[in-house]
Short mmCIF file of N, CA, C and O in Angstrom, two decimals:
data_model
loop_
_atom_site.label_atom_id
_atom_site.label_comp_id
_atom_site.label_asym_id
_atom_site.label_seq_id
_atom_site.Cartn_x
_atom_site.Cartn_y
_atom_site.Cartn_z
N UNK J 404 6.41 16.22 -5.93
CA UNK J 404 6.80 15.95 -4.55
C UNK J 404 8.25 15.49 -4.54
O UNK J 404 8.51 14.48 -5.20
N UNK J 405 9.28 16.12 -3.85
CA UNK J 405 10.50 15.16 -3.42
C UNK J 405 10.40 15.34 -2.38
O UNK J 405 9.62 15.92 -1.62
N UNK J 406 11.98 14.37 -2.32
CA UNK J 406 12.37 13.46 -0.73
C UNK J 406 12.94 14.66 -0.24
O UNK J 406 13.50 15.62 -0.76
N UNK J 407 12.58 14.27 1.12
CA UNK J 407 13.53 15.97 2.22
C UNK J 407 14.44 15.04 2.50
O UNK J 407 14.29 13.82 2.60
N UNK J 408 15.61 15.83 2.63
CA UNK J 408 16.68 16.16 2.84
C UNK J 408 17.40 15.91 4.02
O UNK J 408 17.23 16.87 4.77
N UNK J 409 18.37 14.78 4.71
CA UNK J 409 18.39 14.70 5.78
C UNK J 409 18.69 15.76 6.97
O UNK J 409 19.42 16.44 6.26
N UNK J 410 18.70 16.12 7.61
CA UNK J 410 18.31 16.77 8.71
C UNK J 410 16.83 17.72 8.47
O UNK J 410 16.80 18.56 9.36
N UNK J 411 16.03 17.79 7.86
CA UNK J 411 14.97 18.04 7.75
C UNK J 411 13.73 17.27 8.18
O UNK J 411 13.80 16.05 8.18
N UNK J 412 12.56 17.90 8.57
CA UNK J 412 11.56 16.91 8.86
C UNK J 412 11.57 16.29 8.07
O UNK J 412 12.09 16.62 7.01
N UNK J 413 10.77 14.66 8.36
CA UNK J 413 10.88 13.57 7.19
C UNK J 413 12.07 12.82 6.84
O UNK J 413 12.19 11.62 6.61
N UNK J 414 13.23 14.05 6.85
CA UNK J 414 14.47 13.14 6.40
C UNK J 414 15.21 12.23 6.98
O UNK J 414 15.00 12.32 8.19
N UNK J 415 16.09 11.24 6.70
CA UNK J 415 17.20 10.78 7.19
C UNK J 415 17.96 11.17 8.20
O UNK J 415 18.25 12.35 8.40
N UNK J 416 18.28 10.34 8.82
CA UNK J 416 19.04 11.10 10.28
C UNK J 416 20.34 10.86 9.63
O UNK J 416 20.43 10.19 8.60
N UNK J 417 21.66 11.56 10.43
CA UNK J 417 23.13 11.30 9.73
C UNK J 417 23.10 9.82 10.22
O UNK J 417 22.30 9.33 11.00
N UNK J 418 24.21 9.17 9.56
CA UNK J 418 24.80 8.22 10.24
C UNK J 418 25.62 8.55 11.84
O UNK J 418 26.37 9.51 11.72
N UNK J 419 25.63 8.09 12.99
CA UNK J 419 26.64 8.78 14.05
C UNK J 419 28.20 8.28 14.09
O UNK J 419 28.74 7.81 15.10
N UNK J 420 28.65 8.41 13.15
CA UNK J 420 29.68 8.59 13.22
C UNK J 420 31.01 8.78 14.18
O UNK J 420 32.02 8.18 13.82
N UNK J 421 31.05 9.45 15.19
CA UNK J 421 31.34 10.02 16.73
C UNK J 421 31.19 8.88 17.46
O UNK J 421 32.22 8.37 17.91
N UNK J 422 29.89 8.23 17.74
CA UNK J 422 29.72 7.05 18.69
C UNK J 422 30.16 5.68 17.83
O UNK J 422 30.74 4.77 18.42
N UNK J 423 29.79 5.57 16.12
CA UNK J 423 30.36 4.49 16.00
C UNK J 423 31.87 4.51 16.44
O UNK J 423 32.19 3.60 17.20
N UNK J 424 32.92 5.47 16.07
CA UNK J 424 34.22 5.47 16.15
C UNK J 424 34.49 5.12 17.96
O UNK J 424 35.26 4.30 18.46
N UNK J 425 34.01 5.61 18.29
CA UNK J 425 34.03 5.42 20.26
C UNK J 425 33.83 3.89 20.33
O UNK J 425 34.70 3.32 20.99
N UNK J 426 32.92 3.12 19.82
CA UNK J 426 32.25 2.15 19.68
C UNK J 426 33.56 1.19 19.46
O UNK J 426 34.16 0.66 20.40
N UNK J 427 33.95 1.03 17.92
CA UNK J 427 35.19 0.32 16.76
C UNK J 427 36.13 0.56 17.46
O UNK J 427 36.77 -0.38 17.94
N UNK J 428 36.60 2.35 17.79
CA UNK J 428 38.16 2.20 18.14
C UNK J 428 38.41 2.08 19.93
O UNK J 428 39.35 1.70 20.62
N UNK J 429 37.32 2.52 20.16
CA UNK J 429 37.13 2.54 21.87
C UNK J 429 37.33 1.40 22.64
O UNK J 429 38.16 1.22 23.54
N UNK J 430 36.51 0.66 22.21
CA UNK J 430 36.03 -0.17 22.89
C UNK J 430 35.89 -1.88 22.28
O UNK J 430 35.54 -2.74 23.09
N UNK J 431 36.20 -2.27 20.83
CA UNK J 431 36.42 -3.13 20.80
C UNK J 431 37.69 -3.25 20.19
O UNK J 431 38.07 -4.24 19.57
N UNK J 432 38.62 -1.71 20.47
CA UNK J 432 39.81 -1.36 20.01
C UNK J 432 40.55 -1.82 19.06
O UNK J 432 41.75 -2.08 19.06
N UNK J 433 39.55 -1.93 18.03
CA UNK J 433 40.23 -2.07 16.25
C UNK J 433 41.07 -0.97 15.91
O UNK J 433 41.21 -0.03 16.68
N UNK J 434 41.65 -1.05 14.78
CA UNK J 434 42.77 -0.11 14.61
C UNK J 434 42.21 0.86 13.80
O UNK J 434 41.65 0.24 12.89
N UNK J 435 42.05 2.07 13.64
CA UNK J 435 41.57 2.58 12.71
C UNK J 435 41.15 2.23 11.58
O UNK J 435 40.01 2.26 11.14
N UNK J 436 42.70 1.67 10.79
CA UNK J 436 42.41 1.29 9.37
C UNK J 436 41.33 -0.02 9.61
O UNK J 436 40.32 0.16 8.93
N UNK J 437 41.26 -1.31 10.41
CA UNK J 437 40.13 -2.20 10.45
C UNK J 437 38.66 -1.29 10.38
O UNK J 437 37.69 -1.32 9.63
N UNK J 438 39.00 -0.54 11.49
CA UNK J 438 37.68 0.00 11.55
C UNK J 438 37.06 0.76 10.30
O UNK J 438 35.92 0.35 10.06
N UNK J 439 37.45 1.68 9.50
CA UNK J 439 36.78 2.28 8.49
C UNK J 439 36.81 1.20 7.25
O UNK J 439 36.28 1.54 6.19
N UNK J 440 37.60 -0.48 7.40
CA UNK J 440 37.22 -1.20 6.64
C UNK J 440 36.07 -1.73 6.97
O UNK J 440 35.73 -2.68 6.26
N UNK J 441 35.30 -1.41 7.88
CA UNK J 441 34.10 -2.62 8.04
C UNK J 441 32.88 -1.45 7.38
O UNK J 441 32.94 -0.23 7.20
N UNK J 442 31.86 -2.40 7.16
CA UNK J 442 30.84 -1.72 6.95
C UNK J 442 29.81 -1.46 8.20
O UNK J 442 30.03 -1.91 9.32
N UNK J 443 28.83 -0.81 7.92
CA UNK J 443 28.31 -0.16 9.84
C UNK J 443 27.47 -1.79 9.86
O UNK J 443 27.30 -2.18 11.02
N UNK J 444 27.10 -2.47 9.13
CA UNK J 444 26.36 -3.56 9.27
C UNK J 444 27.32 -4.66 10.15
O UNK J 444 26.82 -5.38 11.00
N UNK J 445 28.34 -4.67 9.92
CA UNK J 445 30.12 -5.24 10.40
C UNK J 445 29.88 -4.91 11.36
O UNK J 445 29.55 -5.76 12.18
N UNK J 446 29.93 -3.45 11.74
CA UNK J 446 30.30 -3.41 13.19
C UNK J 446 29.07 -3.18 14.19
O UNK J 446 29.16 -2.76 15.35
N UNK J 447 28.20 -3.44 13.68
CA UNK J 447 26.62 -3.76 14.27
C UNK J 447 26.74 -4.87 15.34
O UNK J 447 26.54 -4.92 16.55
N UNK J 448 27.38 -6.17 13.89
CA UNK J 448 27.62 -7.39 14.40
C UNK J 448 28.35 -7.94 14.85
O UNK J 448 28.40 -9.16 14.97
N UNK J 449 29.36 -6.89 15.34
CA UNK J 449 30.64 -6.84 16.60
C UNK J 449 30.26 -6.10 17.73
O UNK J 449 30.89 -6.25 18.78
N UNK J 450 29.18 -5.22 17.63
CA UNK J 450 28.58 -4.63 18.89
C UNK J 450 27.27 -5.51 19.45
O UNK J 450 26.79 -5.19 20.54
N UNK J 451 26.82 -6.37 18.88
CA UNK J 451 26.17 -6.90 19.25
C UNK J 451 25.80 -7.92 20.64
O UNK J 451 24.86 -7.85 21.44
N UNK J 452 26.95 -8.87 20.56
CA UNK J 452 27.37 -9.55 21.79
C UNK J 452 27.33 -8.82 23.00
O UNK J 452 26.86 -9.36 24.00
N UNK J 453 27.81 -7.48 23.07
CA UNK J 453 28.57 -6.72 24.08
C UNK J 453 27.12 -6.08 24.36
O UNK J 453 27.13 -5.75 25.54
N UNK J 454 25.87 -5.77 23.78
CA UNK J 454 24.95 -5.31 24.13
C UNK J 454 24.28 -6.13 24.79
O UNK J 454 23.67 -5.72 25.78
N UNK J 455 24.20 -7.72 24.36
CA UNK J 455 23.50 -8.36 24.47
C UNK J 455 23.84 -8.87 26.38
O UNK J 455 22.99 -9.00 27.25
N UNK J 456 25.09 -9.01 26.48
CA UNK J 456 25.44 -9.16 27.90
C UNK J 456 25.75 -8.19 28.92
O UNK J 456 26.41 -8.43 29.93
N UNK J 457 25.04 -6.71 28.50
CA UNK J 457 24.73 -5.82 29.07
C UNK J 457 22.97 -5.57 29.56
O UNK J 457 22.65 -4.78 30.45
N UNK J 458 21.96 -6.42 28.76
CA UNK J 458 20.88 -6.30 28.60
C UNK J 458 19.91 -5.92 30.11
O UNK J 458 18.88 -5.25 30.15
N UNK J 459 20.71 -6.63 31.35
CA UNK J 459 20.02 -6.56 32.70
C UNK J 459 20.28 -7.04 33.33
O UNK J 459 21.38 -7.39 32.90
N UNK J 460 20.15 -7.62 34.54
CA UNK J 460 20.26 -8.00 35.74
C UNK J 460 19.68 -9.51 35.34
O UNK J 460 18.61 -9.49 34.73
N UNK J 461 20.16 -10.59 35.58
CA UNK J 461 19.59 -11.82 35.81
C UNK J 461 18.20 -12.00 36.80
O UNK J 461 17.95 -11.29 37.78
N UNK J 462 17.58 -12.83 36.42
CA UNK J 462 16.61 -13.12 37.27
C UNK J 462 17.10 -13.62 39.12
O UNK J 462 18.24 -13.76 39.58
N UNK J 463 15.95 -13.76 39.70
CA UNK J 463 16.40 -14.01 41.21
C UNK J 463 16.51 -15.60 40.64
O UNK J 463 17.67 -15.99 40.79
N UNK J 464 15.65 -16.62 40.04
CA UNK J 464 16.15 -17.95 39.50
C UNK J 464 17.32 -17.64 38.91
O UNK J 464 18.14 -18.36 39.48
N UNK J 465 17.81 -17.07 38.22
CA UNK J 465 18.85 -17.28 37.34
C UNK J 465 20.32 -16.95 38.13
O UNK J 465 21.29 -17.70 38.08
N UNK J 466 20.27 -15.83 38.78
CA UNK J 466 21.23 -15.84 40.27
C UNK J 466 21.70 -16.96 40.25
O UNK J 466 22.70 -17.45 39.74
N UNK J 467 20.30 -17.61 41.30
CA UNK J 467 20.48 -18.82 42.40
C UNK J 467 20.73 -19.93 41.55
O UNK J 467 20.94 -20.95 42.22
N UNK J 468 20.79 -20.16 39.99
CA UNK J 468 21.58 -20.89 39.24
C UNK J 468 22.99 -21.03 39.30
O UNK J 468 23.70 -22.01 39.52
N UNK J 469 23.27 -19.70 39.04
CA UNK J 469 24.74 -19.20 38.78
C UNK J 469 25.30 -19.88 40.10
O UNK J 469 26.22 -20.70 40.13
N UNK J 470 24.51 -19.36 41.30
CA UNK J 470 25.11 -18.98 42.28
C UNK J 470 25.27 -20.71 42.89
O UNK J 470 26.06 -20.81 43.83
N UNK J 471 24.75 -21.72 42.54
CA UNK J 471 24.80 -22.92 42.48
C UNK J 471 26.20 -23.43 41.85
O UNK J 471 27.21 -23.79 42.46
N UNK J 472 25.95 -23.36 40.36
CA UNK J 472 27.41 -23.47 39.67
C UNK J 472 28.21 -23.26 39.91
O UNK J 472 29.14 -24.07 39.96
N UNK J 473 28.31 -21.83 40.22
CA UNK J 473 29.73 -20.91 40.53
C UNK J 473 29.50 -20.91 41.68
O UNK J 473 28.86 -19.90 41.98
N UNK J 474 29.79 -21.85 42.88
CA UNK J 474 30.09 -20.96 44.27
C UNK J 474 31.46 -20.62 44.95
O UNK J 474 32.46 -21.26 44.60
N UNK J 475 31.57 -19.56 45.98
CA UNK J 475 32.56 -18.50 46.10
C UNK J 475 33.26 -19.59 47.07
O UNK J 475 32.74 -20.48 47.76
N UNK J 476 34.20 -19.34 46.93
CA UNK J 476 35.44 -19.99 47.94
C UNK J 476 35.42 -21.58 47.48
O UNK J 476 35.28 -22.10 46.37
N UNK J 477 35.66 -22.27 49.09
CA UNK J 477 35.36 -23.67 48.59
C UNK J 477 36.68 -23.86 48.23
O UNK J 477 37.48 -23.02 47.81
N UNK J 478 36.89 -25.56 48.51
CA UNK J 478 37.81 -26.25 47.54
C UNK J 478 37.47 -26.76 45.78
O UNK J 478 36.38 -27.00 45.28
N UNK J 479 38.88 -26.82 45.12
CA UNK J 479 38.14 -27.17 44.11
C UNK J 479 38.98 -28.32 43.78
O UNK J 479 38.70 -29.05 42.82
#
């Protein structure tokens, strides 16, 4: 029995390559050379944050938190 072969059933998917680079040079606009210094685990944990405060919409409590804290106008 061997291992298949990535792009084959069973196998390994590629690494994406294309979206990491969009990702590194796009968007948290490292310089090339930073970017092919990190490892994909590196830039996992630089994409991470940015996913994490994309995750959804706040709750209707969590709003009316914000919206407590932060209110619009007003003197300060």
């Amino acid at each position: 029995m061997s291992a298949a072969a990535p792009g084959e059933p069973g196998g390994a998917a590629a690494f994406p390559w294309d979206e990491a680079m969009s990702v590194g040079i796009g968007l948290l606009r490292l310089s090339p050379r930073d970017f092919w210094r990190m490892t994909p685990r590196e830039l996992a944990g630089a994409v991470k944050p940015l996913v994490a405060r994309t995750a959804g919409a706040p709750s209707r409590g969590g709003l009316t938190d914000l919206m407590r804290r932060f209110p619009d106008g007003g003197e300060r």
